[in-house]
CSV table of N, CA and C in Angstrom, one decimal:
chain,number,residue,atom,x,y,z
R,1,LEU,N,-136.1,1.0,-45.4
R,1,LEU,CA,-137.4,1.0,-45.9
R,1,LEU,C,-138.3,0.4,-44.9
R,2,VAL,N,-139.5,0.9,-44.7
R,2,VAL,CA,-140.5,0.4,-43.8
R,2,VAL,C,-141.7,0.0,-44.5
R,3,LYS,N,-142.3,-1.2,-44.3
R,3,LYS,CA,-143.5,-1.6,-44.9
R,3,LYS,C,-144.7,-0.7,-44.5
R,4,LYS,N,-145.6,-0.5,-45.4
R,4,LYS,CA,-146.9,0.1,-45.1
R,4,LYS,C,-147.7,-0.8,-44.2
R,5,GLY,N,-148.4,-0.2,-43.2
R,5,GLY,CA,-149.2,-1.0,-42.3
R,5,GLY,C,-148.9,-0.9,-40.9
R,6,PRO,N,-149.5,-1.6,-40.0
R,6,PRO,CA,-149.3,-1.5,-38.6
R,6,PRO,C,-147.9,-1.8,-38.1
R,7,GLU,N,-147.3,-2.9,-38.7
R,7,GLU,CA,-145.9,-3.2,-38.3
R,7,GLU,C,-144.9,-2.1,-38.7
R,8,GLY,N,-145.1,-1.6,-39.9
R,8,GLY,CA,-144.3,-0.5,-40.3
R,8,GLY,C,-144.5,0.8,-39.5
R,9,ALA,N,-145.7,1.0,-39.1
R,9,ALA,CA,-146.0,2.2,-38.2
R,9,ALA,C,-145.3,2.1,-36.9
R,10,ARG,N,-145.3,0.9,-36.3
R,10,ARG,CA,-144.6,0.6,-35.1
R,10,ARG,C,-143.1,0.9,-35.2
R,11,LYS,N,-142.5,0.4,-36.3
R,11,LYS,CA,-141.1,0.6,-36.5
R,11,LYS,C,-140.8,2.0,-36.7
R,12,LEU,N,-141.6,2.7,-37.4
R,12,LEU,CA,-141.4,4.2,-37.7
R,12,LEU,C,-141.5,4.9,-36.4
R,13,THR,N,-142.5,4.6,-35.6
R,13,THR,CA,-142.7,5.2,-34.3
R,13,THR,C,-141.5,5.1,-33.4
R,14,ARG,N,-140.9,3.9,-33.3
R,14,ARG,CA,-139.7,3.7,-32.5
R,14,ARG,C,-138.6,4.5,-33.0
R,15,TYR,N,-138.4,4.5,-34.3
R,15,TYR,CA,-137.3,5.3,-35.0
R,15,TYR,C,-137.5,6.8,-34.7
R,16,LEU,N,-138.7,7.3,-34.8
R,16,LEU,CA,-138.9,8.8,-34.5
R,16,LEU,C,-138.7,9.1,-33.0
R,17,LYS,N,-139.1,8.2,-32.2
R,17,LYS,CA,-138.9,8.4,-30.7
R,17,LYS,C,-137.4,8.5,-30.4
R,18,ASP,N,-136.6,7.7,-31.1
R,18,ASP,CA,-135.2,7.7,-30.9
R,18,ASP,C,-134.5,8.8,-31.6
R,19,GLY,N,-135.2,9.8,-32.2
R,19,GLY,CA,-134.6,10.9,-32.8
R,19,GLY,C,-134.3,10.7,-34.3
R,20,GLY,N,-134.8,9.7,-34.9
R,20,GLY,CA,-134.5,9.4,-36.3
R,20,GLY,C,-135.3,10.3,-37.2
R,21,HIS,N,-134.9,10.3,-38.5
R,21,HIS,CA,-135.6,11.0,-39.6
R,21,HIS,C,-136.3,10.0,-40.5
R,22,ALA,N,-137.4,10.5,-41.1
R,22,ALA,CA,-138.1,9.6,-42.0
R,22,ALA,C,-138.5,10.4,-43.3
R,23,CYS,N,-138.6,9.6,-44.4
R,23,CYS,CA,-139.1,10.2,-45.6
R,23,CYS,C,-140.4,9.4,-46.0
R,24,MET,N,-141.4,10.1,-46.4
R,24,MET,CA,-142.7,9.4,-46.7
R,24,MET,C,-143.2,9.9,-48.0
R,25,LEU,N,-143.7,9.0,-48.8
R,25,LEU,CA,-144.3,9.3,-50.1
R,25,LEU,C,-145.8,9.6,-49.8
R,26,VAL,N,-146.3,10.8,-50.3
R,26,VAL,CA,-147.6,11.2,-50.0
R,26,VAL,C,-148.5,11.3,-51.2
R,27,ASP,N,-148.1,10.9,-52.3
R,27,ASP,CA,-149.0,11.1,-53.5
R,27,ASP,C,-149.6,9.8,-53.9
R,28,GLN,N,-149.8,8.9,-53.0
R,28,GLN,CA,-150.3,7.6,-53.3
R,28,GLN,C,-151.9,7.5,-53.2
R,29,LYS,N,-152.4,6.6,-54.0
R,29,LYS,CA,-153.9,6.4,-54.0
R,29,LYS,C,-154.2,5.7,-52.7
R,30,MET,N,-155.2,6.2,-52.0
R,30,MET,CA,-155.7,5.6,-50.7
R,30,MET,C,-157.1,5.2,-50.9
R,31,THR,N,-157.5,4.0,-50.3
R,31,THR,CA,-158.9,3.7,-50.2
R,31,THR,C,-159.4,4.1,-48.8
R,32,ASP,N,-158.5,4.4,-47.9
R,32,ASP,CA,-158.9,4.9,-46.6
R,32,ASP,C,-158.2,6.1,-46.3
R,33,GLY,N,-158.1,6.6,-45.1
R,33,GLY,CA,-157.5,7.9,-44.8
R,33,GLY,C,-158.5,9.0,-44.6
R,34,ILE,N,-158.1,10.2,-45.0
R,34,ILE,CA,-159.0,11.4,-44.8
R,34,ILE,C,-159.1,12.1,-46.1
R,35,ALA,N,-160.3,12.7,-46.3
R,35,ALA,CA,-160.5,13.4,-47.6
R,35,ALA,C,-159.9,14.8,-47.5
R,36,VAL,N,-159.0,15.1,-48.4
R,36,VAL,CA,-158.2,16.3,-48.4
R,36,VAL,C,-158.3,16.9,-49.8
R,37,PRO,N,-158.5,18.2,-50.0
R,37,PRO,CA,-158.6,18.8,-51.3
R,37,PRO,C,-157.3,18.6,-52.1
R,38,PHE,N,-157.4,18.3,-53.4
R,38,PHE,CA,-156.3,18.1,-54.3
R,38,PHE,C,-156.8,18.3,-55.7
R,39,PHE,N,-156.3,19.4,-56.3
R,39,PHE,CA,-156.8,19.8,-57.6
R,39,PHE,C,-158.3,20.0,-57.6
R,40,GLY,N,-158.8,20.6,-56.6
R,40,GLY,CA,-160.2,21.0,-56.5
R,40,GLY,C,-161.2,19.9,-56.2
R,41,ARG,N,-160.6,18.7,-55.9
R,41,ARG,CA,-161.5,17.6,-55.5
R,41,ARG,C,-160.9,17.0,-54.3
R,42,ASP,N,-161.8,16.4,-53.5
R,42,ASP,CA,-161.3,15.7,-52.3
R,42,ASP,C,-160.6,14.4,-52.8
R,43,ALA,N,-159.5,14.1,-52.2
R,43,ALA,CA,-158.8,12.9,-52.5
R,43,ALA,C,-158.4,12.2,-51.2
R,44,MET,N,-158.7,10.9,-51.1
R,44,MET,CA,-158.3,10.2,-49.9
R,44,MET,C,-156.8,10.3,-49.7
R,45,THR,N,-156.4,10.7,-48.5
R,45,THR,CA,-155.0,11.0,-48.3
R,45,THR,C,-154.6,10.3,-46.9
R,46,ALA,N,-153.4,9.7,-46.9
R,46,ALA,CA,-152.9,9.1,-45.7
R,46,ALA,C,-152.6,10.2,-44.7
R,47,PRO,N,-153.1,10.2,-43.5
R,47,PRO,CA,-152.8,11.2,-42.5
R,47,PRO,C,-151.6,11.0,-41.7
R,48,ALA,N,-150.9,9.9,-41.9
R,48,ALA,CA,-149.7,9.5,-41.1
R,48,ALA,C,-148.7,10.6,-41.0
R,49,LEU,N,-148.3,11.3,-42.1
R,49,LEU,CA,-147.3,12.3,-42.1
R,49,LEU,C,-147.6,13.4,-41.0
R,50,ALA,N,-148.8,13.9,-41.1
R,50,ALA,CA,-149.2,15.0,-40.2
R,50,ALA,C,-149.3,14.4,-38.7
R,51,GLN,N,-149.8,13.2,-38.6
R,51,GLN,CA,-150.0,12.6,-37.3
R,51,GLN,C,-148.6,12.4,-36.6
R,52,PHE,N,-147.6,11.9,-37.3
R,52,PHE,CA,-146.3,11.8,-36.8
R,52,PHE,C,-145.7,13.2,-36.5
R,53,ALA,N,-145.8,14.1,-37.4
R,53,ALA,CA,-145.3,15.5,-37.1
R,53,ALA,C,-145.9,16.1,-35.9
R,54,LEU,N,-147.2,15.9,-35.7
R,54,LEU,CA,-147.9,16.5,-34.5
R,54,LEU,C,-147.4,15.8,-33.2
R,55,LYS,N,-147.4,14.5,-33.3
R,55,LYS,CA,-147.1,13.7,-32.1
R,55,LYS,C,-145.6,13.9,-31.6
R,56,TYR,N,-144.7,13.9,-32.6
R,56,TYR,CA,-143.3,13.9,-32.2
R,56,TYR,C,-142.6,15.3,-32.5
R,57,ASP,N,-143.5,16.3,-32.7
R,57,ASP,CA,-143.0,17.7,-33.0
R,57,ASP,C,-141.9,17.7,-34.0
R,58,ALA,N,-142.1,16.9,-35.1
R,58,ALA,CA,-141.2,16.7,-36.2
R,58,ALA,C,-141.5,17.7,-37.3
R,59,PRO,N,-140.5,18.3,-37.9
R,59,PRO,CA,-140.8,19.2,-39.1
R,59,PRO,C,-141.1,18.4,-40.3
R,60,ILE,N,-141.9,19.0,-41.2
R,60,ILE,CA,-142.2,18.4,-42.5
R,60,ILE,C,-141.5,19.2,-43.5
R,61,ILE,N,-140.5,18.6,-44.1
R,61,ILE,CA,-139.6,19.2,-45.1
R,61,ILE,C,-139.9,18.7,-46.4
R,62,PRO,N,-140.6,19.5,-47.3
R,62,PRO,CA,-140.9,19.1,-48.6
R,62,PRO,C,-139.7,18.8,-49.4
R,63,VAL,N,-139.7,17.8,-50.2
R,63,VAL,CA,-138.5,17.4,-51.1
R,63,VAL,C,-139.1,17.1,-52.4
R,64,ARG,N,-138.5,17.7,-53.5
R,64,ARG,CA,-138.9,17.4,-54.8
R,64,ARG,C,-137.8,16.9,-55.7
R,65,SER,N,-138.0,15.8,-56.4
R,65,SER,CA,-137.0,15.3,-57.3
R,65,SER,C,-137.5,15.5,-58.7
R,66,GLU,N,-136.6,16.1,-59.5
R,66,GLU,CA,-136.9,16.4,-60.9
R,66,GLU,C,-135.9,15.7,-61.9
R,67,ARG,N,-136.4,15.0,-62.9
R,67,ARG,CA,-135.5,14.5,-63.9
R,67,ARG,C,-135.0,15.6,-64.8
R,68,LEU,N,-133.7,15.7,-65.0
R,68,LEU,CA,-133.2,16.8,-65.8
R,68,LEU,C,-132.9,16.3,-67.2
R,69,ASN,N,-132.0,15.3,-67.3
R,69,ASN,CA,-131.6,14.8,-68.7
R,69,ASN,C,-131.1,13.4,-68.5
R,70,GLY,N,-131.7,12.4,-69.1
R,70,GLY,CA,-131.2,11.0,-69.0
R,70,GLY,C,-131.3,10.6,-67.5
R,71,ALA,N,-130.2,10.2,-67.0
R,71,ALA,CA,-130.2,9.7,-65.6
R,71,ALA,C,-129.7,10.8,-64.6
R,72,HIS,N,-129.9,12.0,-64.9
R,72,HIS,CA,-129.5,13.1,-64.1
R,72,HIS,C,-130.8,13.7,-63.4
R,73,PHE,N,-130.7,14.0,-62.1
R,73,PHE,CA,-131.8,14.5,-61.4
R,73,PHE,C,-131.4,15.7,-60.5
R,74,ARG,N,-132.4,16.5,-60.2
R,74,ARG,CA,-132.1,17.5,-59.2
R,74,ARG,C,-133.1,17.3,-58.0
R,75,VAL,N,-132.5,17.3,-56.8
R,75,VAL,CA,-133.4,17.1,-55.6
R,75,VAL,C,-133.3,18.4,-54.9
R,76,THR,N,-134.5,18.9,-54.6
R,76,THR,CA,-134.6,20.2,-53.9
R,76,THR,C,-135.3,20.1,-52.6
R,77,PHE,N,-134.7,20.6,-51.5
R,77,PHE,CA,-135.2,20.6,-50.2
R,77,PHE,C,-135.8,22.0,-50.0
R,78,TYR,N,-137.0,22.0,-49.5
R,78,TYR,CA,-137.7,23.3,-49.2
R,78,TYR,C,-137.8,23.6,-47.7
R,79,PRO,N,-138.1,24.8,-47.3
R,79,PRO,CA,-138.2,25.1,-45.9
R,79,PRO,C,-139.4,24.3,-45.3
R,80,PRO,N,-139.3,24.0,-44.0
R,80,PRO,CA,-140.4,23.2,-43.4
R,80,PRO,C,-141.7,23.8,-43.6
R,81,LEU,N,-142.8,23.0,-43.7
R,81,LEU,CA,-144.1,23.5,-43.7
R,81,LEU,C,-144.6,23.8,-42.3
R,82,GLU,N,-145.5,24.7,-42.2
R,82,GLU,CA,-146.1,25.0,-40.9
R,82,GLU,C,-146.9,23.8,-40.5
R,83,VAL,N,-146.7,23.3,-39.3
R,83,VAL,CA,-147.6,22.2,-38.8
R,83,VAL,C,-148.6,22.9,-37.8
R,84,THR,N,-149.9,22.8,-38.2
R,84,THR,CA,-150.9,23.5,-37.4
R,84,THR,C,-151.1,22.8,-36.1
R,85,LYS,N,-151.0,23.5,-35.0
R,85,LYS,CA,-151.2,22.9,-33.6
R,85,LYS,C,-152.2,23.8,-32.8
R,86,THR,N,-153.4,23.4,-32.9
R,86,THR,CA,-154.5,24.1,-32.1
R,86,THR,C,-154.9,23.3,-30.9
R,87,GLY,N,-154.5,22.1,-30.9
R,87,GLY,CA,-155.0,21.2,-29.8
R,87,GLY,C,-156.1,20.3,-30.3
R,88,ASP,N,-156.7,20.6,-31.5
R,88,ASP,CA,-157.7,19.7,-32.1
R,88,ASP,C,-157.0,18.8,-33.1
R,89,ARG,N,-156.7,17.6,-32.7
R,89,ARG,CA,-155.9,16.7,-33.4
R,89,ARG,C,-156.4,16.5,-34.9
R,90,ARG,N,-157.7,16.2,-34.9
R,90,ARG,CA,-158.3,16.0,-36.2
R,90,ARG,C,-158.2,17.2,-37.2
R,91,ALA,N,-158.6,18.4,-36.7
R,91,ALA,CA,-158.5,19.6,-37.5
R,91,ALA,C,-157.0,19.9,-37.8
R,92,ASP,N,-156.1,19.7,-36.9
R,92,ASP,CA,-154.7,20.0,-37.2
R,92,ASP,C,-154.2,19.0,-38.2
R,93,THR,N,-154.6,17.8,-38.2
R,93,THR,CA,-154.1,16.8,-39.2
R,93,THR,C,-154.7,17.2,-40.6
R,94,LEU,N,-155.9,17.6,-40.6
R,94,LEU,CA,-156.5,18.0,-41.9
R,94,LEU,C,-155.8,19.2,-42.5
R,95,ALA,N,-155.6,20.2,-41.6
R,95,ALA,CA,-154.9,21.5,-42.1
R,95,ALA,C,-153.5,21.2,-42.6
R,96,THR,N,-152.8,20.4,-41.9
R,96,THR,CA,-151.4,20.1,-42.3
R,96,THR,C,-151.4,19.3,-43.6
R,97,MET,N,-152.3,18.3,-43.7
R,97,MET,CA,-152.3,17.5,-45.0
R,97,MET,C,-152.8,18.4,-46.1
R,98,THR,N,-153.7,19.3,-45.8
R,98,THR,CA,-154.1,20.3,-46.9
R,98,THR,C,-152.9,21.1,-47.4
R,99,ASP,N,-152.1,21.5,-46.5
R,99,ASP,CA,-150.8,22.2,-46.9
R,99,ASP,C,-149.9,21.3,-47.7
R,100,VAL,N,-149.8,20.1,-47.3
R,100,VAL,CA,-148.9,19.1,-48.0
R,100,VAL,C,-149.5,18.9,-49.5
R,101,ASN,N,-150.8,18.7,-49.6
R,101,ASN,CA,-151.4,18.5,-50.9
R,101,ASN,C,-151.3,19.7,-51.8
R,102,ALA,N,-151.4,20.9,-51.2
R,102,ALA,CA,-151.3,22.2,-51.9
R,102,ALA,C,-149.9,22.3,-52.5
R,103,THR,N,-148.9,21.9,-51.7
R,103,THR,CA,-147.5,22.0,-52.1
R,103,THR,C,-147.3,21.1,-53.3
R,104,MET,N,-147.8,19.8,-53.2
R,104,MET,CA,-147.6,18.9,-54.4
R,104,MET,C,-148.4,19.4,-55.6
R,105,GLU,N,-149.6,19.9,-55.4
R,105,GLU,CA,-150.4,20.5,-56.5
R,105,GLU,C,-149.6,21.6,-57.2
R,106,ARG,N,-149.0,22.5,-56.4
R,106,ARG,CA,-148.2,23.6,-57.0
R,106,ARG,C,-147.1,23.0,-57.9
R,107,TRP,N,-146.3,22.0,-57.4
R,107,TRP,CA,-145.2,21.4,-58.1
R,107,TRP,C,-145.7,20.8,-59.4
R,108,ILE,N,-146.8,20.1,-59.3
R,108,ILE,CA,-147.4,19.4,-60.5
R,108,ILE,C,-147.8,20.4,-61.5
R,109,ARG,N,-148.4,21.5,-61.1
R,109,ARG,CA,-148.8,22.5,-62.1
R,109,ARG,C,-147.6,23.2,-62.7
R,110,GLU,N,-146.5,23.3,-62.0
R,110,GLU,CA,-145.3,23.9,-62.5
R,110,GLU,C,-144.6,23.0,-63.6
R,111,ARG,N,-144.6,21.7,-63.3
R,111,ARG,CA,-143.9,20.8,-64.2
R,111,ARG,C,-144.7,19.5,-64.3
R,112,PRO,N,-145.8,19.5,-65.0
R,112,PRO,CA,-146.7,18.3,-65.1
R,112,PRO,C,-146.0,17.1,-65.7
R,113,GLU,N,-145.0,17.4,-66.6
R,113,GLU,CA,-144.3,16.3,-67.2
R,113,GLU,C,-143.5,15.5,-66.3
R,114,GLN,N,-143.2,16.0,-65.1
R,114,GLN,CA,-142.4,15.3,-64.1
R,114,GLN,C,-143.2,14.3,-63.2
R,115,TRP,N,-144.5,14.4,-63.3
R,115,TRP,CA,-145.3,13.5,-62.5
R,115,TRP,C,-145.8,12.3,-63.2
R,116,LEU,N,-145.5,11.2,-62.6
R,116,LEU,CA,-145.9,9.9,-63.1
R,116,LEU,C,-146.9,9.2,-62.2
R,117,TRP,N,-148.1,9.0,-62.6
R,117,TRP,CA,-149.1,8.3,-61.8
R,117,TRP,C,-149.5,7.1,-62.6
R,118,LEU,N,-149.4,5.9,-62.0
R,118,LEU,CA,-149.9,4.7,-62.6
R,118,LEU,C,-151.1,4.2,-62.0
R,119,HIS,N,-151.8,5.1,-61.2
R,119,HIS,CA,-153.0,4.7,-60.6
R,119,HIS,C,-154.0,5.8,-60.7
R,120,ARG,N,-155.3,5.6,-60.4
R,120,ARG,CA,-156.3,6.6,-60.4
R,120,ARG,C,-156.3,7.3,-59.1
R,121,ARG,N,-156.0,8.5,-59.0
R,121,ARG,CA,-155.9,9.2,-57.7
R,121,ARG,C,-157.3,9.4,-57.2
R,122,TRP,N,-158.3,9.6,-58.0
R,122,TRP,CA,-159.7,9.8,-57.6
R,122,TRP,C,-160.5,8.6,-58.1
R,123,PRO,N,-161.5,8.1,-57.3
R,123,PRO,CA,-162.3,7.0,-57.8
R,123,PRO,C,-163.3,7.6,-58.9
R,124,LYS,N,-163.8,6.7,-59.7
R,124,LYS,CA,-164.7,7.1,-60.8
R,124,LYS,C,-166.0,7.5,-60.2
């Protein structure tokens, strides 16, 4: 586990440079980041996933965990998302995170009872 913030980013950077793999939670409330569409509204979204994928040519592999019954779960790995690479870092980051949010939105619409949010995703 790596802490959120500059120290964690440095550790993750070293790990990825050394060929390591990482898992990132992307459905968190952010007060900073970039505005990315999510359920028809802009939601502040951490751009780090796209930035790391672009910088280290790392695939983004969506993974969904679903509770089945009691303490039984199904974890599904999906094909890698396309990482947009036009040379415009800002636009590529936004396009990639838009795809990430669209993937999560599709999963939530399919099985809304599987999603637990204890925070407000959008400000009032």
